[in-house]
Amino acid sequence: MKALRADLLDFTAAPAWGATADAAVRWRPDHWLLVADDGRIAGVQAEDPGDGVERHCHRGRLLLPGFIDTHVHSPQVGVMASYGTELLDWLNTYTFPAESAWADAAVAAAGTAHFLDALLAHGTTAAVVFPTVHKVSAEALFQQASTRGMRIIGGKVLMDRHAPPALLDTVAQAERDCIDLIQRWHGQGRNSYAVTVRFAPTSTPAQLAMAGELCRADSSLYMQTHVAENRDEVRWVAELFPQARSYLGVYETAGLLHPRSVLAHGIWLDDNDRSALHAAGAQVAFCPSSNLFLGSGLFDWPAAVRSGFNVSMASDVGGGTSLSMQRTLADAYKVQALAGQRLTAWSALHSATRGAAQALGLEGEIGSLEPGLMADLCLWDKSLTPIDTHRQAMARDLHEQLFAWLLLSDERHLASTWVAGQEKYKRRTSP
Ligand SMILES: [Zn+2]
């Protein structure tokens, strides 16, 4: 048995939109989180558990459930912060060349190790990941996530048109690769397979139909893709699929909308699309940093709340400019502010922890500090610099304190990251 002493924050339900005080917020200052030898949370208590337990005292630090990033690209760490383009040019100019290099298994392995270690160094213990079209990139993802014990959902990217030849598969080869990867990795350790359609323009209708068949054959599979990110992209999809009711309708027709579907962006949706997402039980991964950086548009979160579909939080690196969930959530606040809306620290943090876990059907494994769940944890300094120390001292209540922390902190505030009860990242330099 181990025990961590810190200020514990998690959620027992979804906080109400706009409520800075909410009963769903569970704040347990100066408590001990007990971790059993099997890597699961054993309990929470105010009393010191005593000498018989391996005690880690982080008094004054903030302990959260490990962050969940529901949309991120493992091969794109090196294309972050690429100048001067919108989505379609950005793909052709920066992203496709970078992804082509991952045909080489050694390149994919080294890049994946770098990527997963970077997630841990940002407090992220679970992620829904796009590798590349190459089977070896998905192999590397599952293999290296297993080594680290991380909770990963991913799959070989499907794309059989409108990309450089080095990034194209065929329907038949892609199907064989998916079936083989599903058999060997889906449900192995903490890995789950996601049927991974890059986006409608890079798959033929035949490939989309094949992807839908895979989903129909096994309802435990996830599906991930992009939808309605950019206006030129939406126009292009309308040209390519003239019969479709909308961009989302292309996926709906192919059988790709279901409770385990994760659709990135969802900026240019209409009310019919929102109703379809709700009816399917699907979720949108909101990627504010990417949406601002690529000039894609402003996601309407309140409309999603009204429609009742799930929204989780995602960095979308390399369209996003940071793997930090605090920076991502700070951008989410600013996107909502431009629309006259206010995102509370509670709704923000919930969307990157328990909310994402629930939307993924993983609330029995991750997302809160509940006994029985995996001890996936991130431990933070509340302040490091004279500026944020001063700001914390000025905070008048809990929401103000946590909101200021969220907006002013980043990965430098991370003291350590735990995966299944093991410390997998520890800051080397003292603050
Ligand atoms: Zn993306």
Short mmCIF file of C-alpha atoms and ligand atoms in Angstrom, two decimals:
data_model
loop_
_atom_site.label_atom_id
_atom_site.label_comp_id
_atom_site.label_asym_id
_atom_site.label_seq_id
_atom_site.Cartn_x
_atom_site.Cartn_y
_atom_site.Cartn_z
CA MET A 1 0.00 0.00 0.00
CA LYS A 2 1.07 3.58 -0.83
CA ALA A 3 -0.41 6.89 0.26
CA LEU A 4 -0.18 10.39 -1.24
CA ARG A 5 -0.89 13.46 0.86
CA ALA A 6 -2.15 16.53 -1.01
CA ASP A 7 -5.23 18.68 -1.69
CA LEU A 8 -7.54 16.36 -3.62
CA LEU A 9 -9.89 17.68 -6.34
CA ASP A 10 -12.28 15.66 -8.48
CA PHE A 11 -15.97 15.56 -9.48
CA THR A 12 -18.87 13.32 -8.49
CA ALA A 13 -21.13 14.54 -11.33
CA ALA A 14 -21.08 17.08 -14.15
CA PRO A 15 -21.00 20.62 -12.68
CA ALA A 16 -23.78 22.86 -13.98
CA TRP A 17 -22.76 25.17 -16.84
CA GLY A 18 -21.75 28.56 -15.43
CA ALA A 19 -21.98 27.57 -11.74
CA THR A 20 -18.91 28.60 -9.76
CA ALA A 21 -20.25 26.78 -6.70
CA ASP A 22 -21.55 23.30 -7.35
CA ALA A 23 -22.13 20.21 -5.21
CA ALA A 24 -20.49 18.07 -7.89
CA VAL A 25 -17.09 19.55 -6.96
CA ARG A 26 -15.33 17.30 -4.46
CA TRP A 27 -12.60 19.24 -2.66
CA ARG A 28 -10.71 17.37 0.02
CA PRO A 29 -7.86 19.57 1.26
CA ASP A 30 -4.94 17.89 3.02
CA HIS A 31 -6.14 14.32 2.59
CA TRP A 32 -4.37 11.03 1.95
CA LEU A 33 -5.14 9.04 -1.19
CA LEU A 34 -4.48 5.34 -0.58
CA VAL A 35 -3.19 3.23 -3.49
CA ALA A 36 -3.36 -0.57 -3.36
CA ASP A 37 -0.60 -2.80 -4.70
CA ASP A 38 -2.72 -3.61 -7.78
CA GLY A 39 -2.47 0.04 -8.85
CA ARG A 40 -6.04 0.95 -7.92
CA ILE A 41 -7.29 3.63 -5.56
CA ALA A 42 -8.04 1.99 -2.21
CA GLY A 43 -9.55 4.95 -0.37
CA VAL A 44 -9.26 8.55 0.79
CA GLN A 45 -8.86 9.67 4.38
CA ALA A 46 -7.89 12.69 6.44
CA GLU A 47 -5.81 10.71 8.94
CA ASP A 48 -2.17 9.79 8.45
CA PRO A 49 -2.19 6.11 7.41
CA GLY A 50 0.82 5.35 9.63
CA ASP A 51 4.24 3.74 9.29
CA GLY A 52 3.09 0.53 7.61
CA VAL A 53 2.33 2.43 4.40
CA GLU A 54 4.77 3.95 1.85
CA ARG A 55 3.92 7.61 2.39
CA HIS A 56 4.48 10.43 -0.15
CA CYS A 57 3.88 13.79 1.48
CA HIS A 58 2.92 16.54 -1.01
CA ARG A 59 1.16 18.78 1.46
CA GLY A 60 -0.05 21.99 -0.21
CA ARG A 61 0.07 20.49 -3.71
CA LEU A 62 -2.97 19.78 -5.86
CA LEU A 63 -3.81 16.17 -6.74
CA LEU A 64 -6.10 15.58 -9.74
CA PRO A 65 -7.12 12.51 -11.70
CA GLY A 66 -4.71 12.10 -14.64
CA PHE A 67 -5.78 14.23 -17.60
CA ILE A 68 -7.52 12.61 -20.58
CA ASP A 69 -6.71 14.11 -24.01
CA THR A 70 -9.40 12.87 -26.38
CA HIS A 71 -7.80 13.91 -29.68
CA VAL A 72 -4.07 14.09 -30.36
CA HIS A 73 -1.70 12.98 -33.14
CA SER A 74 1.41 11.05 -32.11
CA PRO A 75 3.46 11.91 -35.25
CA GLN A 76 2.74 15.64 -35.08
CA VAL A 77 4.79 16.80 -32.09
CA GLY A 78 7.39 18.02 -34.58
CA VAL A 79 4.94 20.08 -36.65
CA MET A 80 3.53 22.10 -33.76
CA ALA A 81 3.77 25.84 -34.33
CA SER A 82 4.14 25.66 -38.13
CA TYR A 83 3.58 29.09 -39.64
CA GLY A 84 1.03 30.53 -41.95
CA THR A 85 -1.62 28.04 -43.10
CA GLU A 86 -5.19 26.89 -42.61
CA LEU A 87 -6.18 23.23 -42.32
CA LEU A 88 -5.93 21.93 -45.90
CA ASP A 89 -2.65 23.72 -46.72
CA TRP A 90 -1.29 22.85 -43.28
CA LEU A 91 -1.88 19.16 -43.96
CA ASN A 92 -0.12 19.25 -47.34
CA THR A 93 2.73 21.55 -46.34
CA TYR A 94 3.69 20.25 -42.90
CA THR A 95 1.74 17.27 -41.66
CA PHE A 96 1.71 14.79 -44.53
CA PRO A 97 5.51 15.02 -45.03
CA ALA A 98 6.06 14.44 -41.28
CA GLU A 99 3.70 11.46 -41.23
CA SER A 100 5.34 9.89 -44.32
CA ALA A 101 8.53 9.33 -42.29
CA TRP A 102 6.62 6.97 -39.96
CA ALA A 103 6.54 4.24 -42.63
CA ASP A 104 9.89 3.32 -41.06
CA ALA A 105 9.24 1.23 -37.93
CA ALA A 106 12.30 2.63 -36.14
CA VAL A 107 11.20 6.23 -36.79
CA ALA A 108 7.67 5.39 -35.59
CA ALA A 109 9.01 3.69 -32.44
CA ALA A 110 11.32 6.57 -31.49
CA GLY A 111 8.64 9.18 -32.23
CA THR A 112 6.01 7.30 -30.24
CA ALA A 113 8.31 7.00 -27.21
CA HIS A 114 8.97 10.73 -27.38
CA PHE A 115 5.24 11.45 -27.71
CA LEU A 116 4.06 9.24 -24.82
CA ASP A 117 6.78 10.52 -22.50
CA ALA A 118 5.72 14.05 -23.41
CA LEU A 119 2.09 13.26 -22.50
CA LEU A 120 3.22 12.01 -19.09
CA ALA A 121 5.34 15.13 -18.63
CA HIS A 122 2.15 17.19 -19.10
CA GLY A 123 0.05 15.20 -16.61
CA THR A 124 -1.87 13.29 -19.29
CA THR A 125 -2.30 9.58 -18.52
CA ALA A 126 -4.98 8.63 -21.06
CA ALA A 127 -5.43 9.67 -24.68
CA VAL A 128 -7.33 9.01 -27.89
CA VAL A 129 -4.56 8.99 -30.48
CA PHE A 130 -4.11 9.21 -34.25
CA PRO A 131 -0.82 7.62 -35.33
CA THR A 132 -0.32 7.38 -39.13
CA VAL A 133 -1.65 5.25 -41.98
CA HIS A 134 1.23 2.80 -41.42
CA LYS A 135 0.49 -0.34 -39.45
CA VAL A 136 3.85 -0.02 -37.66
CA SER A 137 2.77 3.32 -36.18
CA ALA A 138 -0.22 1.69 -34.46
CA GLU A 139 1.95 -1.22 -33.32
CA ALA A 140 4.39 1.26 -31.78
CA LEU A 141 1.58 3.12 -30.04
CA PHE A 142 0.06 0.04 -28.39
CA GLN A 143 3.39 -1.51 -27.54
CA GLN A 144 4.86 1.58 -25.91
CA ALA A 145 1.66 2.53 -24.12
CA SER A 146 1.67 -0.97 -22.62
CA THR A 147 5.24 -0.51 -21.42
CA ARG A 148 4.17 2.67 -19.64
CA GLY A 149 0.82 1.28 -18.43
CA MET A 150 -1.09 4.16 -20.03
CA ARG A 151 -4.76 4.11 -21.07
CA ILE A 152 -4.70 4.48 -24.86
CA ILE A 153 -7.35 4.37 -27.56
CA GLY A 154 -6.02 4.41 -31.12
CA GLY A 155 -5.83 2.71 -34.47
CA LYS A 156 -4.15 2.72 -37.85
CA VAL A 157 -5.30 5.75 -39.85
CA LEU A 158 -7.49 4.99 -42.89
CA MET A 159 -6.81 7.08 -46.01
CA ASP A 160 -7.04 5.81 -49.57
CA ARG A 161 -7.24 9.06 -51.58
CA HIS A 162 -6.27 12.75 -51.70
CA ALA A 163 -2.92 12.35 -49.96
CA PRO A 164 0.68 11.67 -51.09
CA PRO A 165 1.24 8.07 -52.30
CA ALA A 166 3.40 7.29 -49.24
CA LEU A 167 0.34 7.87 -47.04
CA LEU A 168 -2.25 5.88 -48.98
CA ASP A 169 -3.62 2.43 -48.20
CA THR A 170 -6.25 0.41 -50.08
CA VAL A 171 -9.58 -0.85 -48.80
CA ALA A 172 -8.44 -4.48 -48.78
CA GLN A 173 -5.03 -3.89 -47.18
CA ALA A 174 -6.50 -1.51 -44.61
CA GLU A 175 -9.16 -4.04 -43.66
CA ARG A 176 -6.56 -6.79 -43.18
CA ASP A 177 -4.35 -4.49 -41.08
CA CYS A 178 -7.28 -3.36 -38.90
CA ILE A 179 -8.48 -6.91 -38.26
CA ASP A 180 -4.98 -8.04 -37.33
CA LEU A 181 -4.41 -5.05 -35.00
CA ILE A 182 -7.83 -5.51 -33.39
CA GLN A 183 -7.13 -9.17 -32.71
CA ARG A 184 -3.76 -8.48 -31.18
CA TRP A 185 -4.32 -5.21 -29.30
CA HIS A 186 -8.00 -4.44 -28.62
CA GLY A 187 -8.61 -5.13 -24.93
CA GLN A 188 -4.97 -6.07 -24.38
CA GLY A 189 -3.81 -4.41 -21.18
CA ARG A 190 -5.17 -0.87 -21.21
CA ASN A 191 -5.34 -0.57 -25.02
CA SER A 192 -8.53 -0.19 -27.03
CA TYR A 193 -8.79 -0.11 -30.79
CA ALA A 194 -10.41 2.79 -32.62
CA VAL A 195 -11.44 2.52 -36.26
CA THR A 196 -9.61 5.65 -37.39
CA VAL A 197 -10.90 7.52 -40.41
CA ARG A 198 -8.67 10.55 -40.98
CA PHE A 199 -11.55 12.57 -42.41
CA ALA A 200 -14.15 12.11 -45.12
CA PRO A 201 -12.05 13.66 -47.96
CA THR A 202 -9.21 11.11 -47.61
CA SER A 203 -11.41 7.99 -47.66
CA THR A 204 -13.39 6.68 -50.63
CA PRO A 205 -17.03 5.75 -49.98
CA ALA A 206 -15.88 2.11 -50.20
CA GLN A 207 -13.36 2.63 -47.42
CA LEU A 208 -15.91 4.45 -45.23
CA ALA A 209 -18.30 1.52 -45.74
CA MET A 210 -15.55 -0.92 -44.71
CA ALA A 211 -14.88 1.16 -41.57
CA GLY A 212 -18.61 1.09 -40.77
CA GLU A 213 -18.62 -2.70 -41.16
CA LEU A 214 -15.78 -3.02 -38.66
CA CYS A 215 -17.78 -0.97 -36.15
CA ARG A 216 -20.94 -2.98 -36.75
CA ALA A 217 -19.08 -6.26 -36.27
CA ASP A 218 -17.82 -5.31 -32.79
CA SER A 219 -19.64 -2.71 -30.68
CA SER A 220 -16.72 -2.53 -28.23
CA LEU A 221 -14.56 -0.78 -30.86
CA TYR A 222 -14.12 2.98 -30.79
CA MET A 223 -14.26 5.21 -33.88
CA GLN A 224 -12.32 8.44 -34.27
CA THR A 225 -12.27 11.04 -37.00
CA HIS A 226 -12.46 14.78 -37.73
CA VAL A 227 -15.65 16.65 -38.62
CA ALA A 228 -16.60 20.18 -39.68
CA GLU A 229 -13.34 21.82 -38.65
CA ASN A 230 -12.79 24.38 -41.38
CA ARG A 231 -15.06 26.09 -43.92
CA ASP A 232 -13.04 25.11 -47.01
CA GLU A 233 -13.00 21.52 -45.73
CA VAL A 234 -16.78 21.56 -45.28
CA ARG A 235 -17.22 22.87 -48.87
CA TRP A 236 -14.89 20.16 -50.18
CA VAL A 237 -16.85 17.42 -48.39
CA ALA A 238 -20.08 18.77 -49.91
CA GLU A 239 -18.49 18.48 -53.40
CA LEU A 240 -17.16 14.97 -52.76
CA PHE A 241 -20.40 13.68 -51.22
CA PRO A 242 -23.20 15.54 -53.04
CA GLN A 243 -25.84 13.12 -51.71
CA ALA A 244 -24.95 13.66 -48.04
CA ARG A 245 -27.23 15.76 -45.85
CA SER A 246 -24.16 17.29 -44.21
CA TYR A 247 -20.52 16.53 -43.43
CA LEU A 248 -21.58 14.62 -40.31
CA GLY A 249 -24.19 12.86 -42.44
CA VAL A 250 -21.37 11.20 -44.44
CA TYR A 251 -20.25 9.39 -41.28
CA GLU A 252 -23.80 8.71 -40.17
CA THR A 253 -24.63 7.00 -43.49
CA ALA A 254 -21.47 4.88 -43.26
CA GLY A 255 -22.44 3.58 -39.81
CA LEU A 256 -19.67 5.46 -38.03
CA LEU A 257 -21.77 7.32 -35.45
CA HIS A 258 -22.23 5.38 -32.22
CA PRO A 259 -21.61 5.75 -28.46
CA ARG A 260 -17.89 5.10 -28.91
CA SER A 261 -17.37 7.69 -31.66
CA VAL A 262 -15.00 10.57 -30.95
CA LEU A 263 -15.28 13.36 -33.52
CA ALA A 264 -12.74 16.16 -33.36
CA HIS A 265 -13.78 19.82 -33.75
CA GLY A 266 -17.47 19.92 -34.76
CA ILE A 267 -17.36 23.68 -35.30
CA TRP A 268 -19.53 24.00 -38.42
CA LEU A 269 -22.48 21.85 -37.34
CA ASP A 270 -26.19 22.58 -37.60
CA ASP A 271 -28.97 21.62 -35.19
CA ASN A 272 -29.73 18.42 -37.14
CA ASP A 273 -26.09 17.39 -36.73
CA ARG A 274 -26.23 18.13 -33.01
CA SER A 275 -29.39 16.06 -32.63
CA ALA A 276 -27.72 13.20 -34.53
CA LEU A 277 -24.70 13.32 -32.22
CA HIS A 278 -26.98 13.24 -29.20
CA ALA A 279 -29.09 10.40 -30.59
CA ALA A 280 -25.97 8.35 -31.37
CA GLY A 281 -24.39 9.01 -27.96
CA ALA A 282 -21.26 10.24 -29.75
CA GLN A 283 -18.92 12.93 -28.48
CA VAL A 284 -17.11 15.93 -29.88
CA ALA A 285 -13.50 16.47 -28.86
CA PHE A 286 -13.21 20.24 -28.52
CA CYS A 287 -9.74 21.41 -29.63
CA PRO A 288 -9.59 25.14 -28.81
CA SER A 289 -5.84 25.64 -29.21
CA SER A 290 -5.88 24.09 -32.68
CA ASN A 291 -9.05 25.93 -33.68
CA LEU A 292 -7.49 29.27 -32.76
CA PHE A 293 -4.07 28.50 -34.23
CA LEU A 294 -5.37 27.30 -37.61
CA GLY A 295 -8.12 29.95 -37.64
CA SER A 296 -10.74 27.22 -37.98
CA GLY A 297 -13.55 28.79 -35.95
CA LEU A 298 -15.18 28.95 -32.53
CA PHE A 299 -16.86 25.83 -31.13
CA ASP A 300 -20.32 26.53 -29.70
CA TRP A 301 -20.21 24.63 -26.40
CA PRO A 302 -23.52 25.98 -25.02
CA ALA A 303 -25.29 24.68 -28.15
CA ALA A 304 -23.79 21.27 -27.38
CA VAL A 305 -25.04 21.48 -23.80
CA ARG A 306 -28.53 22.34 -25.10
CA SER A 307 -28.44 19.42 -27.54
CA GLY A 308 -27.19 17.11 -24.84
CA PHE A 309 -24.23 15.54 -26.65
CA ASN A 310 -20.95 14.92 -24.85
CA VAL A 311 -18.00 17.29 -25.15
CA SER A 312 -14.50 16.34 -24.06
CA MET A 313 -11.26 18.28 -24.22
CA ALA A 314 -8.37 17.76 -26.59
CA SER A 315 -5.03 19.32 -27.47
CA ASP A 316 -5.08 18.27 -31.17
CA VAL A 317 -1.31 18.55 -31.31
CA GLY A 318 0.14 19.39 -33.86
CA GLY A 319 -2.74 21.72 -34.89
CA GLY A 320 -2.80 22.67 -31.21
CA THR A 321 0.27 24.41 -29.91
CA SER A 322 0.67 22.61 -26.58
CA LEU A 323 0.10 19.23 -24.95
CA SER A 324 -0.72 21.09 -21.71
CA MET A 325 -4.34 20.60 -20.73
CA GLN A 326 -4.21 23.80 -18.67
CA ARG A 327 -3.22 25.80 -21.74
CA THR A 328 -5.87 23.96 -23.75
CA LEU A 329 -8.53 24.74 -21.13
CA ALA A 330 -7.39 28.36 -20.93
CA ASP A 331 -7.92 28.59 -24.70
CA ALA A 332 -11.34 26.97 -24.25
CA TYR A 333 -12.26 29.69 -21.76
CA LYS A 334 -11.20 32.38 -24.23
CA VAL A 335 -13.09 30.79 -27.15
CA GLN A 336 -16.26 30.77 -25.05
CA ALA A 337 -15.60 34.33 -23.86
CA LEU A 338 -15.57 35.52 -27.50
CA ALA A 339 -19.11 34.17 -27.75
CA GLY A 340 -20.18 35.92 -24.53
CA GLN A 341 -20.10 32.69 -22.53
CA ARG A 342 -18.18 31.88 -19.36
CA LEU A 343 -16.53 28.50 -18.84
CA THR A 344 -16.00 27.75 -15.15
CA ALA A 345 -12.87 26.04 -13.85
CA TRP A 346 -15.20 23.21 -12.81
CA SER A 347 -16.72 22.55 -16.24
CA ALA A 348 -13.25 22.89 -17.77
CA LEU A 349 -11.51 20.45 -15.42
CA HIS A 350 -14.46 18.06 -15.51
CA SER A 351 -14.26 17.88 -19.32
CA ALA A 352 -10.61 16.77 -19.13
CA THR A 353 -11.17 14.18 -16.37
CA ARG A 354 -14.46 12.57 -15.32
CA GLY A 355 -16.44 14.06 -18.23
CA ALA A 356 -14.08 12.57 -20.83
CA ALA A 357 -14.02 9.25 -19.00
CA GLN A 358 -17.82 9.09 -19.00
CA ALA A 359 -18.08 10.04 -22.65
CA LEU A 360 -15.63 7.22 -23.46
CA GLY A 361 -17.49 4.73 -21.25
CA LEU A 362 -14.43 4.48 -19.00
CA GLU A 363 -15.80 6.01 -15.80
CA GLY A 364 -15.25 2.70 -14.02
CA GLU A 365 -11.52 2.91 -14.77
CA ILE A 366 -10.36 6.55 -14.92
CA GLY A 367 -11.41 10.15 -14.40
CA SER A 368 -11.96 10.51 -10.67
CA LEU A 369 -10.42 9.73 -7.29
CA GLU A 370 -12.91 7.00 -6.47
CA PRO A 371 -11.92 3.74 -4.73
CA GLY A 372 -11.61 0.93 -7.27
CA LEU A 373 -10.53 3.18 -10.14
CA MET A 374 -6.97 3.05 -11.47
CA ALA A 375 -4.58 5.35 -9.61
CA ASP A 376 -3.83 7.52 -12.67
CA LEU A 377 -2.90 10.83 -11.09
CA CYS A 378 -1.26 14.17 -11.69
CA LEU A 379 0.22 16.23 -8.89
CA TRP A 380 0.68 19.97 -9.31
CA ASP A 381 2.27 22.97 -7.66
CA LYS A 382 -0.36 25.64 -7.16
CA SER A 383 2.19 28.35 -7.80
CA LEU A 384 5.78 28.59 -8.95
CA THR A 385 6.45 32.17 -9.97
CA PRO A 386 6.14 35.45 -8.05
CA ILE A 387 3.19 36.32 -10.31
CA ASP A 388 1.10 33.22 -9.67
CA THR A 389 2.08 33.10 -5.97
CA HIS A 390 0.75 36.64 -5.62
CA ARG A 391 -2.38 35.77 -7.60
CA GLN A 392 -3.11 32.70 -5.46
CA ALA A 393 -2.77 34.83 -2.31
CA MET A 394 -5.44 37.20 -3.67
CA ALA A 395 -8.02 34.46 -4.33
CA ARG A 396 -11.13 34.83 -2.21
CA ASP A 397 -12.76 31.46 -2.73
CA LEU A 398 -12.07 27.99 -4.10
CA HIS A 399 -13.29 28.66 -7.63
CA GLU A 400 -11.19 31.80 -7.91
CA GLN A 401 -8.16 29.91 -6.66
CA LEU A 402 -8.58 27.03 -9.10
CA PHE A 403 -9.56 29.27 -12.01
CA ALA A 404 -6.43 31.40 -11.54
CA TRP A 405 -4.35 28.22 -11.30
CA LEU A 406 -5.89 26.88 -14.50
CA LEU A 407 -5.24 30.08 -16.45
CA LEU A 408 -1.74 30.77 -15.12
CA SER A 409 -0.21 27.31 -14.84
CA ASP A 410 1.16 24.86 -17.39
CA GLU A 411 3.35 21.74 -17.51
CA ARG A 412 6.09 23.47 -15.52
CA HIS A 413 3.79 23.23 -12.48
CA LEU A 414 3.66 19.43 -12.74
CA ALA A 415 5.50 17.75 -9.86
CA SER A 416 4.77 14.13 -10.81
CA THR A 417 2.52 11.84 -12.82
CA TRP A 418 1.33 8.43 -11.65
CA VAL A 419 0.01 5.65 -13.84
CA ALA A 420 -1.70 2.67 -12.20
CA GLY A 421 -0.10 3.57 -8.88
CA GLN A 422 3.44 3.94 -10.27
CA GLU A 423 5.26 7.25 -10.52
CA LYS A 424 6.06 7.52 -14.24
CA TYR A 425 7.16 11.15 -14.39
CA LYS A 426 8.88 13.25 -11.79
CA ARG A 427 10.12 16.80 -12.31
CA ARG A 428 13.88 16.80 -12.09
CA THR A 429 14.53 20.40 -11.19
CA SER A 430 13.19 21.87 -7.99
CA PRO A 431 10.81 24.77 -8.55
ZN ZN B 1 -6.67 16.24 -35.40
#
